Coordinates of C-alpha atoms in Angstrom, one line a residue:
Chain Y
M30 CA 11.5 -4.0 -8.4
S31 CA 12.3 -7.6 -9.2
I32 CA 10.9 -9.0 -12.4
H33 CA 9.0 -11.6 -10.4
T34 CA 7.3 -9.0 -8.2
F35 CA 6.6 -7.0 -11.2
I36 CA 4.9 -9.8 -13.0
N37 CA 2.9 -10.9 -10.0
S38 CA 1.6 -7.4 -9.4
G39 CA -0.8 -7.9 -12.2
I40 CA 0.2 -4.8 -14.1
L41 CA 0.9 -6.7 -17.3
E42 CA -2.7 -8.0 -17.4
L43 CA -3.9 -4.4 -17.3
Y44 CA -1.2 -3.5 -19.9
V45 CA -2.6 -6.1 -22.3
A46 CA -6.1 -4.8 -21.6
G47 CA -4.9 -1.3 -22.5
V48 CA -6.3 0.3 -19.4
L49 CA -3.1 1.6 -17.8
T50 CA -2.5 5.3 -17.1
D51 CA 0.3 7.0 -19.0
A52 CA 2.6 6.8 -16.0
E53 CA 2.0 3.1 -15.5
L54 CA 2.5 2.6 -19.3
A55 CA 5.8 4.3 -19.1
Q56 CA 6.8 2.1 -16.2
V57 CA 5.9 -1.1 -18.1
D58 CA 7.8 0.1 -21.2
D59 CA 10.8 0.8 -19.1
M60 CA 10.7 -2.7 -17.5
I61 CA 10.3 -4.2 -21.0
Q62 CA 13.4 -2.3 -22.2
K63 CA 15.4 -3.7 -19.2
H64 CA 13.9 -7.2 -19.3
P65 CA 13.0 -8.1 -22.9
E66 CA 12.1 -11.6 -21.6
L67 CA 8.9 -10.0 -20.2
Q68 CA 7.5 -10.3 -23.8
V69 CA 7.1 -14.0 -23.2
E70 CA 4.9 -13.3 -20.2
I71 CA 3.0 -10.6 -22.1
Q72 CA 2.4 -13.0 -25.0
A73 CA 1.0 -15.6 -22.6
I74 CA -1.4 -13.1 -21.2
I75 CA -2.4 -12.0 -24.7
D76 CA -3.0 -15.7 -25.6
A77 CA -5.2 -16.2 -22.5
T78 CA -7.1 -13.0 -23.2
I79 CA -7.7 -14.0 -26.9
L80 CA -9.0 -17.3 -25.7
Y81 CA -11.3 -15.7 -23.2
T82 CA -12.7 -13.1 -25.6
E83 CA -13.2 -15.7 -28.3
L84 CA -15.2 -17.7 -25.8
H85 CA -17.8 -14.9 -25.9
T86 CA -17.7 -14.4 -29.6
V87 CA -20.5 -14.8 -32.0
A88 CA -20.5 -16.7 -35.3
I89 CA -20.0 -13.9 -37.8
N90 CA -19.7 -14.6 -41.5
K91 CA -15.9 -14.7 -41.5
D92 CA -15.2 -15.0 -45.2
K93 CA -17.8 -12.5 -46.3
T94 CA -16.6 -10.0 -43.8
L95 CA -13.0 -10.5 -44.9
E96 CA -14.1 -9.9 -48.6
N97 CA -15.8 -6.7 -47.5
I98 CA -12.7 -5.5 -45.8
K99 CA -10.6 -6.3 -48.9
N100 CA -13.0 -4.5 -51.1
A101 CA -13.1 -1.5 -48.7
I102 CA -9.3 -1.1 -48.6
Q103 CA -9.0 -1.5 -52.3
N104 CA -11.5 1.3 -52.9
L105 CA -10.0 3.6 -50.4
P106 CA -9.3 7.2 -51.4
A107 CA -5.7 8.5 -50.9
P108 CA -4.4 7.9 -47.4
E109 CA -5.9 10.4 -45.0
E110 CA -4.0 12.3 -42.3
N111 CA -3.4 10.4 -39.1
N112 CA -6.3 10.8 -36.9
P113 CA -5.0 12.3 -33.6
K114 CA -7.8 10.5 -31.7
I115 CA -6.4 7.2 -32.9
K116 CA -2.8 8.2 -32.3
N117 CA -3.2 9.3 -28.7
G118 CA -6.1 7.3 -27.4
M119 CA -5.3 3.7 -28.2
F120 CA -3.3 2.5 -25.3
S121 CA -4.1 4.5 -22.2
K122 CA -7.5 5.0 -21.0
N123 CA -8.9 8.4 -21.9
N124 CA -12.0 10.3 -22.4
N125 CA -13.3 8.9 -25.6
A126 CA -13.8 5.5 -24.0
V127 CA -17.2 6.1 -22.5
K128 CA -18.3 4.3 -19.4
E129 CA -21.2 2.0 -19.5
D130 CA -22.9 4.1 -16.8
N131 CA -22.9 7.2 -19.0
L132 CA -24.5 5.2 -21.8
F133 CA -27.3 4.2 -19.4
T134 CA -28.0 7.4 -17.7
N135 CA -27.4 9.9 -20.4
K136 CA -29.7 8.6 -23.2
E137 CA -30.4 12.0 -24.5
G138 CA -26.8 12.5 -25.2
K139 CA -25.7 16.0 -25.9
N140 CA -29.1 17.5 -25.1
A141 CA -28.8 16.4 -21.6
E142 CA -25.4 18.1 -21.2
V143 CA -26.8 21.3 -22.7
K144 CA -29.5 21.2 -20.1
K145 CA -27.0 21.3 -17.3
L146 CA -25.7 24.8 -18.4
P147 CA -27.2 27.8 -16.6
N148 CA -29.8 28.9 -19.1
D149 CA -32.1 31.6 -17.8
G150 CA -31.6 33.7 -20.8
R151 CA -29.6 36.4 -19.0
P152 CA -25.9 36.1 -19.1
Q153 CA -24.4 36.6 -15.6
N154 CA -21.6 39.0 -15.1
T155 CA -18.8 36.6 -14.7
P156 CA -15.7 36.8 -16.8
I157 CA -16.4 33.6 -18.5
N158 CA -19.9 34.6 -19.4
R159 CA -18.7 38.0 -20.6
V160 CA -16.3 36.2 -23.0
L161 CA -19.1 34.0 -24.2
T162 CA -21.5 36.9 -24.8
D163 CA -18.9 39.0 -26.4
A164 CA -17.9 36.2 -28.7
Q165 CA -20.3 37.1 -31.4
P166 CA -19.7 37.7 -35.1
G167 CA -18.9 41.3 -35.8
R168 CA -17.1 42.0 -32.7
P169 CA -13.7 40.5 -33.2
I170 CA -11.6 43.1 -31.4
A171 CA -13.8 43.0 -28.3
I172 CA -13.4 39.2 -28.2
S173 CA -9.7 39.2 -28.3
Q174 CA -9.3 42.0 -25.8
T175 CA -11.8 40.5 -23.3
K176 CA -10.3 37.1 -23.8
S177 CA -6.7 38.2 -23.2
Y178 CA -7.7 40.2 -20.1
G179 CA -9.7 37.2 -18.9
W180 CA -6.7 35.0 -19.4
L181 CA -4.4 37.5 -17.8
A182 CA -6.6 37.8 -14.7
A183 CA -6.8 34.0 -14.6
S184 CA -3.1 33.6 -14.9
I185 CA -2.4 36.1 -12.2
I186 CA -4.9 34.5 -9.9
F187 CA -3.4 31.1 -10.6
L188 CA 0.2 32.5 -10.1
L189 CA -0.8 33.9 -6.7
L190 CA -2.5 30.7 -5.7
S191 CA 0.5 28.8 -6.8
L192 CA 2.9 31.1 -4.8
G193 CA 0.7 30.7 -1.8
L194 CA 0.7 27.0 -2.1
N195 CA 4.4 27.0 -2.6
G196 CA 4.9 28.9 0.6
F197 CA 2.6 26.7 2.5
L198 CA 4.3 23.5 1.2
Y199 CA 7.7 25.0 2.0
I200 CA 6.7 25.6 5.6
E201 CA 5.2 22.1 5.8
W202 CA 8.3 20.7 4.3
D203 CA 10.5 22.6 6.8
K204 CA 8.5 21.3 9.7
Q205 CA 8.7 17.7 8.4
K206 CA 12.4 18.1 8.0
A207 CA 12.8 19.1 11.6
T208 CA 10.7 16.2 12.7
I209 CA 12.8 13.8 10.6
V210 CA 16.0 15.1 12.1
S211 CA 14.7 14.7 15.6
L212 CA 13.5 11.3 14.8
E213 CA 16.8 10.3 13.4
Q214 CA 18.5 11.6 16.5
S215 CA 16.2 9.7 18.8
I216 CA 16.7 6.5 16.7
E217 CA 20.4 6.9 17.0
K218 CA 20.2 7.4 20.7
K219 CA 18.0 4.3 21.1
G220 CA 20.5 2.5 19.0
L221 CA 23.3 3.4 21.4
E222 CA 21.2 2.5 24.4
Y223 CA 20.4 -0.8 22.8
Q224 CA 24.1 -1.4 22.2
A225 CA 24.9 -0.6 25.8
L226 CA 22.2 -2.9 27.1
N227 CA 23.3 -5.6 24.8
T228 CA 26.9 -5.4 26.1
K229 CA 25.6 -5.4 29.6
Y230 CA 23.5 -8.3 28.9
S231 CA 26.2 -10.4 27.3
N232 CA 28.5 -9.5 30.3
T233 CA 25.8 -10.6 32.7
Q234 CA 25.5 -13.8 30.7
G235 CA 29.3 -14.3 31.0
V236 CA 29.0 -13.8 34.7
M237 CA 26.2 -16.2 35.0
D238 CA 28.2 -18.8 33.1
I239 CA 31.1 -18.4 35.6
F240 CA 28.7 -18.6 38.6
T241 CA 27.2 -21.8 37.4
N242 CA 30.5 -23.3 36.2
K243 CA 31.8 -25.6 38.9
E244 CA 35.3 -25.5 37.6
F245 CA 35.6 -22.0 38.8
K246 CA 36.8 -21.8 42.4
Q247 CA 35.3 -18.9 44.2
L248 CA 37.3 -17.0 46.8
Q249 CA 36.3 -13.9 48.8
I250 CA 39.3 -11.7 49.5
S251 CA 38.9 -9.0 52.2
G252 CA 40.8 -6.3 54.1
N253 CA 43.3 -7.7 56.6
D254 CA 43.5 -5.0 59.2
T255 CA 41.3 -2.3 60.7
M256 CA 42.2 0.2 57.9
N257 CA 41.0 -2.0 55.1
S258 CA 38.3 -4.0 56.9
E259 CA 35.6 -2.6 54.5
M260 CA 37.4 -3.8 51.4
L261 CA 35.8 -6.8 49.7
A262 CA 36.2 -8.6 46.4
T263 CA 35.6 -12.0 44.9
V264 CA 38.1 -13.9 42.8
Y265 CA 37.1 -16.7 40.5
W266 CA 39.8 -19.1 39.3
N267 CA 39.6 -22.0 36.9
R268 CA 42.6 -24.2 37.5
K269 CA 42.1 -26.1 34.3
T270 CA 41.9 -23.1 31.9
Q271 CA 43.9 -20.8 34.2
D272 CA 41.2 -18.2 33.7
V273 CA 41.0 -15.6 36.5
R274 CA 38.1 -13.1 37.1
I275 CA 37.7 -10.6 39.9
M276 CA 34.5 -8.8 41.0
P277 CA 35.2 -5.8 43.3
Q278 CA 32.3 -5.4 45.8
S279 CA 33.5 -2.8 48.2
I280 CA 36.7 -1.1 47.3
A281 CA 38.0 2.4 48.1
K282 CA 38.6 5.0 45.3
L283 CA 42.3 5.6 44.7
P284 CA 44.1 8.9 44.0
T285 CA 45.3 9.4 40.4
G286 CA 48.5 7.5 39.7
K287 CA 47.6 4.6 41.9
V288 CA 45.9 1.2 40.9
Y289 CA 44.9 -2.0 42.6
Q290 CA 46.9 -5.0 41.4
L291 CA 46.0 -8.6 41.9
W292 CA 48.6 -11.2 42.8
A293 CA 48.4 -15.0 42.8
I294 CA 50.6 -16.4 45.5
N295 CA 52.0 -19.6 43.9
N296 CA 52.9 -22.8 45.7
E297 CA 56.5 -21.5 46.4
G298 CA 54.9 -18.6 48.1
K299 CA 55.9 -16.1 45.4
P300 CA 53.5 -13.5 44.2
V301 CA 52.8 -13.6 40.4
D302 CA 51.2 -10.7 38.6
A303 CA 47.6 -11.3 37.8
G304 CA 46.9 -7.8 36.3
V305 CA 45.6 -4.5 37.5
L306 CA 42.0 -3.7 38.2
D307 CA 40.1 -1.4 35.8
M308 CA 38.5 1.1 38.1
K309 CA 36.5 2.8 35.4
D310 CA 34.0 0.0 35.7
D311 CA 31.4 0.1 38.3
I312 CA 31.6 -1.8 41.5
G313 CA 30.1 -5.2 41.0
T314 CA 31.3 -5.7 37.4
M315 CA 33.3 -8.8 36.8
Q316 CA 36.7 -8.2 35.2
Q317 CA 38.9 -10.6 33.4
M318 CA 42.5 -10.9 34.7
K319 CA 45.7 -12.5 33.5
L320 CA 46.0 -16.3 33.4
V321 CA 47.2 -18.0 36.6
A322 CA 48.8 -21.4 36.4
D323 CA 48.9 -22.2 40.1
A324 CA 48.0 -20.4 43.3
K325 CA 47.4 -21.1 46.9
A326 CA 46.2 -17.6 47.7
F327 CA 45.3 -14.3 46.1
A328 CA 46.2 -10.9 47.3
V329 CA 45.7 -7.2 46.2
T330 CA 48.2 -4.4 46.7
I331 CA 48.1 -0.7 45.7
E332 CA 50.8 0.0 43.0
P333 CA 51.8 2.9 40.9
D334 CA 49.8 3.4 37.7
G335 CA 50.4 0.5 35.2
G336 CA 51.2 -1.9 38.0
S337 CA 54.5 -3.4 39.2
E338 CA 56.5 -6.6 38.4
S339 CA 56.5 -7.6 42.0
P340 CA 54.6 -6.0 44.9
T341 CA 56.1 -2.8 46.2
M342 CA 53.4 -2.0 48.8
P343 CA 51.6 -3.8 51.6
I344 CA 48.7 -6.1 50.9
V345 CA 45.3 -4.5 51.3
M346 CA 43.2 -7.6 50.7
Q347 CA 43.9 -11.3 50.7
A348 CA 42.6 -14.9 51.2
S349 CA 44.0 -18.4 50.9
L350 CA 42.4 -21.2 48.9
Chain X
M9 CA -5.8 -20.9 -47.0
E10 CA -3.4 -18.1 -46.8
L11 CA 0.3 -18.7 -46.4
T12 CA 1.4 -17.8 -42.9
Q13 CA 4.5 -15.9 -44.0
Y14 CA 4.9 -13.6 -41.0
Q15 CA 6.5 -15.3 -38.1
T16 CA 6.8 -12.5 -35.6
E17 CA 4.6 -9.7 -34.6
T18 CA 7.3 -7.2 -35.7
E19 CA 7.3 -8.7 -39.2
L20 CA 3.5 -8.6 -39.2
I21 CA 3.5 -5.0 -38.3
A22 CA 6.1 -4.2 -41.0
G23 CA 3.9 -6.1 -43.5
L24 CA 0.9 -4.0 -42.5
K25 CA 2.9 -0.8 -42.8
A26 CA 4.1 -1.9 -46.2
K27 CA 0.3 -2.3 -47.1
N28 CA 0.7 -5.9 -47.8
E29 CA -2.7 -7.5 -48.0
T30 CA -1.4 -10.9 -46.9
A31 CA -0.4 -9.3 -43.6
L32 CA -3.9 -8.0 -43.1
V33 CA -5.4 -11.4 -43.8
Q34 CA -3.1 -13.0 -41.3
V35 CA -4.0 -10.4 -38.7
Y36 CA -7.7 -11.0 -39.5
D37 CA -7.4 -14.8 -39.1
R38 CA -5.7 -14.5 -35.8
Y39 CA -7.8 -11.8 -34.2
Y40 CA -11.2 -11.6 -35.8
A41 CA -12.9 -14.0 -33.3
S42 CA -11.4 -12.3 -30.3
L43 CA -12.4 -8.8 -31.5
S44 CA -15.8 -10.0 -32.5
G45 CA -16.3 -11.2 -28.9
I46 CA -15.4 -7.8 -27.6
I47 CA -17.6 -5.9 -30.1
F48 CA -20.5 -8.3 -29.6
K49 CA -20.4 -7.7 -25.8
Y50 CA -21.2 -4.1 -26.7
V51 CA -23.7 -4.3 -29.5
N52 CA -25.2 -7.7 -28.9
D53 CA -26.1 -8.0 -32.6
V54 CA -24.4 -10.2 -35.2
E55 CA -24.9 -8.0 -38.2
L56 CA -23.7 -5.0 -36.3
T57 CA -20.7 -7.0 -35.1
E58 CA -19.8 -7.9 -38.7
E59 CA -20.1 -4.3 -39.7
L60 CA -17.9 -3.1 -36.8
I61 CA -15.3 -5.8 -37.5
Q62 CA -15.1 -4.6 -41.0
E63 CA -14.6 -1.0 -39.8
T64 CA -12.1 -2.1 -37.2
F65 CA -9.8 -3.9 -39.8
V66 CA -10.1 -1.0 -42.3
K67 CA -9.0 1.3 -39.5
I68 CA -6.1 -1.0 -38.6
W69 CA -5.1 -0.9 -42.2
L70 CA -5.4 2.9 -42.5
H71 CA -3.8 3.8 -39.2
I72 CA -1.1 1.2 -38.7
D73 CA 1.5 3.9 -39.1
S74 CA 0.3 5.6 -35.9
Y75 CA 0.8 2.3 -34.0
D76 CA 3.5 2.9 -31.4
H77 CA 5.2 -0.3 -30.2
S78 CA 6.4 1.4 -27.0
K79 CA 2.8 2.0 -25.9
G80 CA 1.6 -1.5 -26.1
R81 CA 1.3 -4.7 -28.2
L82 CA -0.6 -4.9 -31.5
F83 CA -3.4 -6.8 -29.9
T84 CA -4.0 -4.1 -27.3
W85 CA -4.0 -1.4 -29.9
M86 CA -6.6 -3.3 -32.0
V87 CA -8.8 -4.1 -29.0
N88 CA -8.9 -0.4 -28.3
I89 CA -9.9 0.4 -31.9
A90 CA -12.7 -2.2 -31.7
R91 CA -13.8 -0.8 -28.3
N92 CA -13.9 2.8 -29.4
L93 CA -15.7 2.0 -32.6
S94 CA -18.3 0.0 -30.6
I95 CA -18.8 2.9 -28.2
D96 CA -19.1 5.4 -31.1
K97 CA -21.7 3.1 -32.6
L98 CA -23.7 3.0 -29.4
R99 CA -23.7 6.7 -29.2
S100 CA -24.5 7.3 -32.8
A101 CA -27.9 8.6 -33.8
D102 CA -28.7 5.8 -36.3
Y103 CA -28.1 3.2 -33.6
K104 CA -30.3 5.0 -31.0
T105 CA -33.2 5.1 -33.4
S106 CA -32.9 1.4 -34.3
Q107 CA -34.6 0.3 -31.1
K108 CA -31.7 -1.6 -29.7
T109 CA -31.7 0.2 -26.5
E110 CA -31.7 -2.9 -24.4
V111 CA -28.4 -3.9 -25.6
L112 CA -26.3 -3.4 -22.5
D113 CA -28.7 -5.3 -20.3
N114 CA -26.7 -8.3 -21.4
S115 CA -23.6 -6.7 -20.0
V116 CA -20.9 -7.6 -17.6
H117 CA -23.2 -8.2 -14.7
N118 CA -24.6 -11.2 -16.4
N119 CA -22.6 -14.0 -15.0
N120 CA -24.5 -16.6 -16.8
L121 CA -22.4 -18.2 -19.4
N122 CA -25.1 -20.5 -20.6
H123 CA -25.7 -18.6 -23.8
S124 CA -24.5 -21.6 -25.6
E125 CA -25.2 -20.0 -29.0
Q126 CA -22.5 -17.5 -28.2
L127 CA -19.9 -20.1 -27.4
R128 CA -17.8 -21.6 -30.1
I129 CA -17.9 -25.4 -30.0
D130 CA -14.1 -25.8 -29.7
H131 CA -14.2 -23.8 -26.5
I132 CA -16.7 -25.7 -24.6
D133 CA -14.2 -27.1 -22.2
M134 CA -12.8 -23.7 -21.7
A135 CA -16.3 -22.5 -20.9
E136 CA -16.3 -25.0 -18.1
I137 CA -13.1 -23.5 -16.7
V138 CA -14.6 -20.0 -17.0
Q139 CA -17.6 -21.2 -15.1
R140 CA -15.3 -22.3 -12.4
L141 CA -13.9 -18.8 -12.0
R142 CA -15.4 -17.1 -9.1
P143 CA -18.1 -14.6 -10.1
E144 CA -16.2 -11.6 -8.8
Q145 CA -13.2 -12.7 -10.8
K146 CA -15.3 -13.0 -14.0
N147 CA -16.9 -9.7 -13.4
L148 CA -13.5 -8.1 -13.0
I149 CA -11.9 -9.5 -16.1
D150 CA -15.1 -8.7 -18.1
L151 CA -15.0 -5.1 -17.0
I152 CA -11.3 -4.8 -17.9
Y153 CA -11.0 -6.8 -21.0
F154 CA -14.3 -6.2 -22.6
K155 CA -15.3 -2.8 -21.3
G156 CA -11.8 -1.2 -21.0
Y157 CA -12.4 -0.1 -17.4
T158 CA -9.4 1.3 -15.6
Q159 CA -8.3 0.0 -12.2
A160 CA -9.9 2.9 -10.5
E161 CA -13.2 2.5 -12.3
V162 CA -13.3 -1.2 -11.5
A163 CA -12.5 -0.6 -7.8
D164 CA -15.3 2.0 -7.7
K165 CA -17.8 -0.2 -9.6
L166 CA -17.2 -3.4 -7.7
K167 CA -16.5 -1.7 -4.3
I168 CA -13.2 -3.3 -3.8
P169 CA -9.9 -1.7 -2.8
L170 CA -7.8 -0.3 -5.6
G171 CA -4.9 -2.5 -4.8
T172 CA -6.9 -5.6 -5.0
V173 CA -7.9 -5.1 -8.7
K174 CA -4.6 -5.9 -10.2
T175 CA -3.9 -9.0 -8.1
R176 CA -7.4 -10.4 -8.7
V177 CA -7.0 -9.9 -12.4
R178 CA -3.7 -11.6 -12.3
A179 CA -5.2 -14.5 -10.3
A180 CA -8.0 -14.9 -12.9
I181 CA -5.7 -14.8 -15.9
V182 CA -3.3 -17.3 -14.2
E183 CA -6.3 -19.6 -13.7
L184 CA -7.2 -19.3 -17.4
R185 CA -3.7 -19.9 -18.5
K186 CA -3.5 -23.2 -16.6
Y187 CA -6.1 -24.5 -18.9
F188 CA -4.6 -22.9 -21.9
K189 CA -1.4 -24.8 -21.4
V190 CA -3.3 -28.0 -21.5
V191 CA -5.2 -27.4 -24.7
N192 CA -2.4 -25.6 -26.5
P193 CA 0.8 -27.4 -25.7
K194 CA 2.8 -25.4 -28.2

């Protein structure tokens, strides 16, 4: 936690008021160890608190009271043992700080508490009551035996309950673990899907850019005889940037070891390699090809895997610009 | 006037532990008014406040060795002593028979700060600032600083979410501090 968040949480105000739980107290002490500069903030809170409490004060006789204190400490007997109540109860809230409500509603004090106990004169046959009734002077052995059996029984019951709870919690934990694993898997899956969509999206964006870019010349190339009449693709060429794209629209699958290769026919009528088509992609995906400096036509041949330096097979698709 | 010979809280605590009376006087001068304010909130009686202040400082003197710096500042420790003594007093038999049963009527729910007899003259401006605190803010800090209520108890009593308690106390104290900086440009 950052020191700023820590200060703004308001925990230090409660620390100064002395109303934190032991756990919170430990947390604050830990932060003070790490950030001693917190003492400045704490002092400021103390100062404000003092001011606020003084505001509600009453004019006591300051000097007389101080004299009384001095007299009292001078006439003290030898130092007494540390009072455990003082030692333990002074910083964290505990039982000896009584709530206002109790002071209001419980005016009879201890008597009221006594009244709450079952008191029909006949002890009931519960283990606790047995211990209580046995706990009479003159029967010391009975007390210790009953007490230890009682505690033993209580311990066993507690142990069994605790084991049962452990089992239950283990099963719950196991279930939750499985849930977490499946959640993790589905998150991972969603992540991959997202990635794929994102790639597709940016591709589509790229395609849109080319569609709308007037510098790209658009050329439909198609089959040139009856055998290849179904074949269709579109070539996009930017003369300025030499950028070439191809989008196969209707194109036959080739046997392994064969690829489609694009050629740019330059002004001298010579075919220049423009790269091979990647047929792993779906039909309708635009592919980036090699740069082409000048072309008057584009053509596609079927070549052995990896492509050729110059066409070795007849043209299956072509068109002139 | 006493010489202010202890500069830091650590020195002051060491002085108290060494049973140096000057240290006690210095602690008294610094804190008696604040602690009186807290005690008076409980007992609502000047004589009783004097008596309890006396008991508080005697207890500080006697038990300073049990003060544990890692559990809070000296002020917090002393406030808790004053609170516990006040509570013990309210529960004690002699108090109950002294017909002061109405004492807590003047408690935290009383938002009216116009008890001018309770206010020290040098704090009048501060009182105005406090008046400007929202009533729920004042209730809140009264419960916590005067009555030692925990977060959970305050949330329960004022019917506000537990998480809101700390942030509201913080806001109120920050408000008070704004003024404090103006009057105490140390």
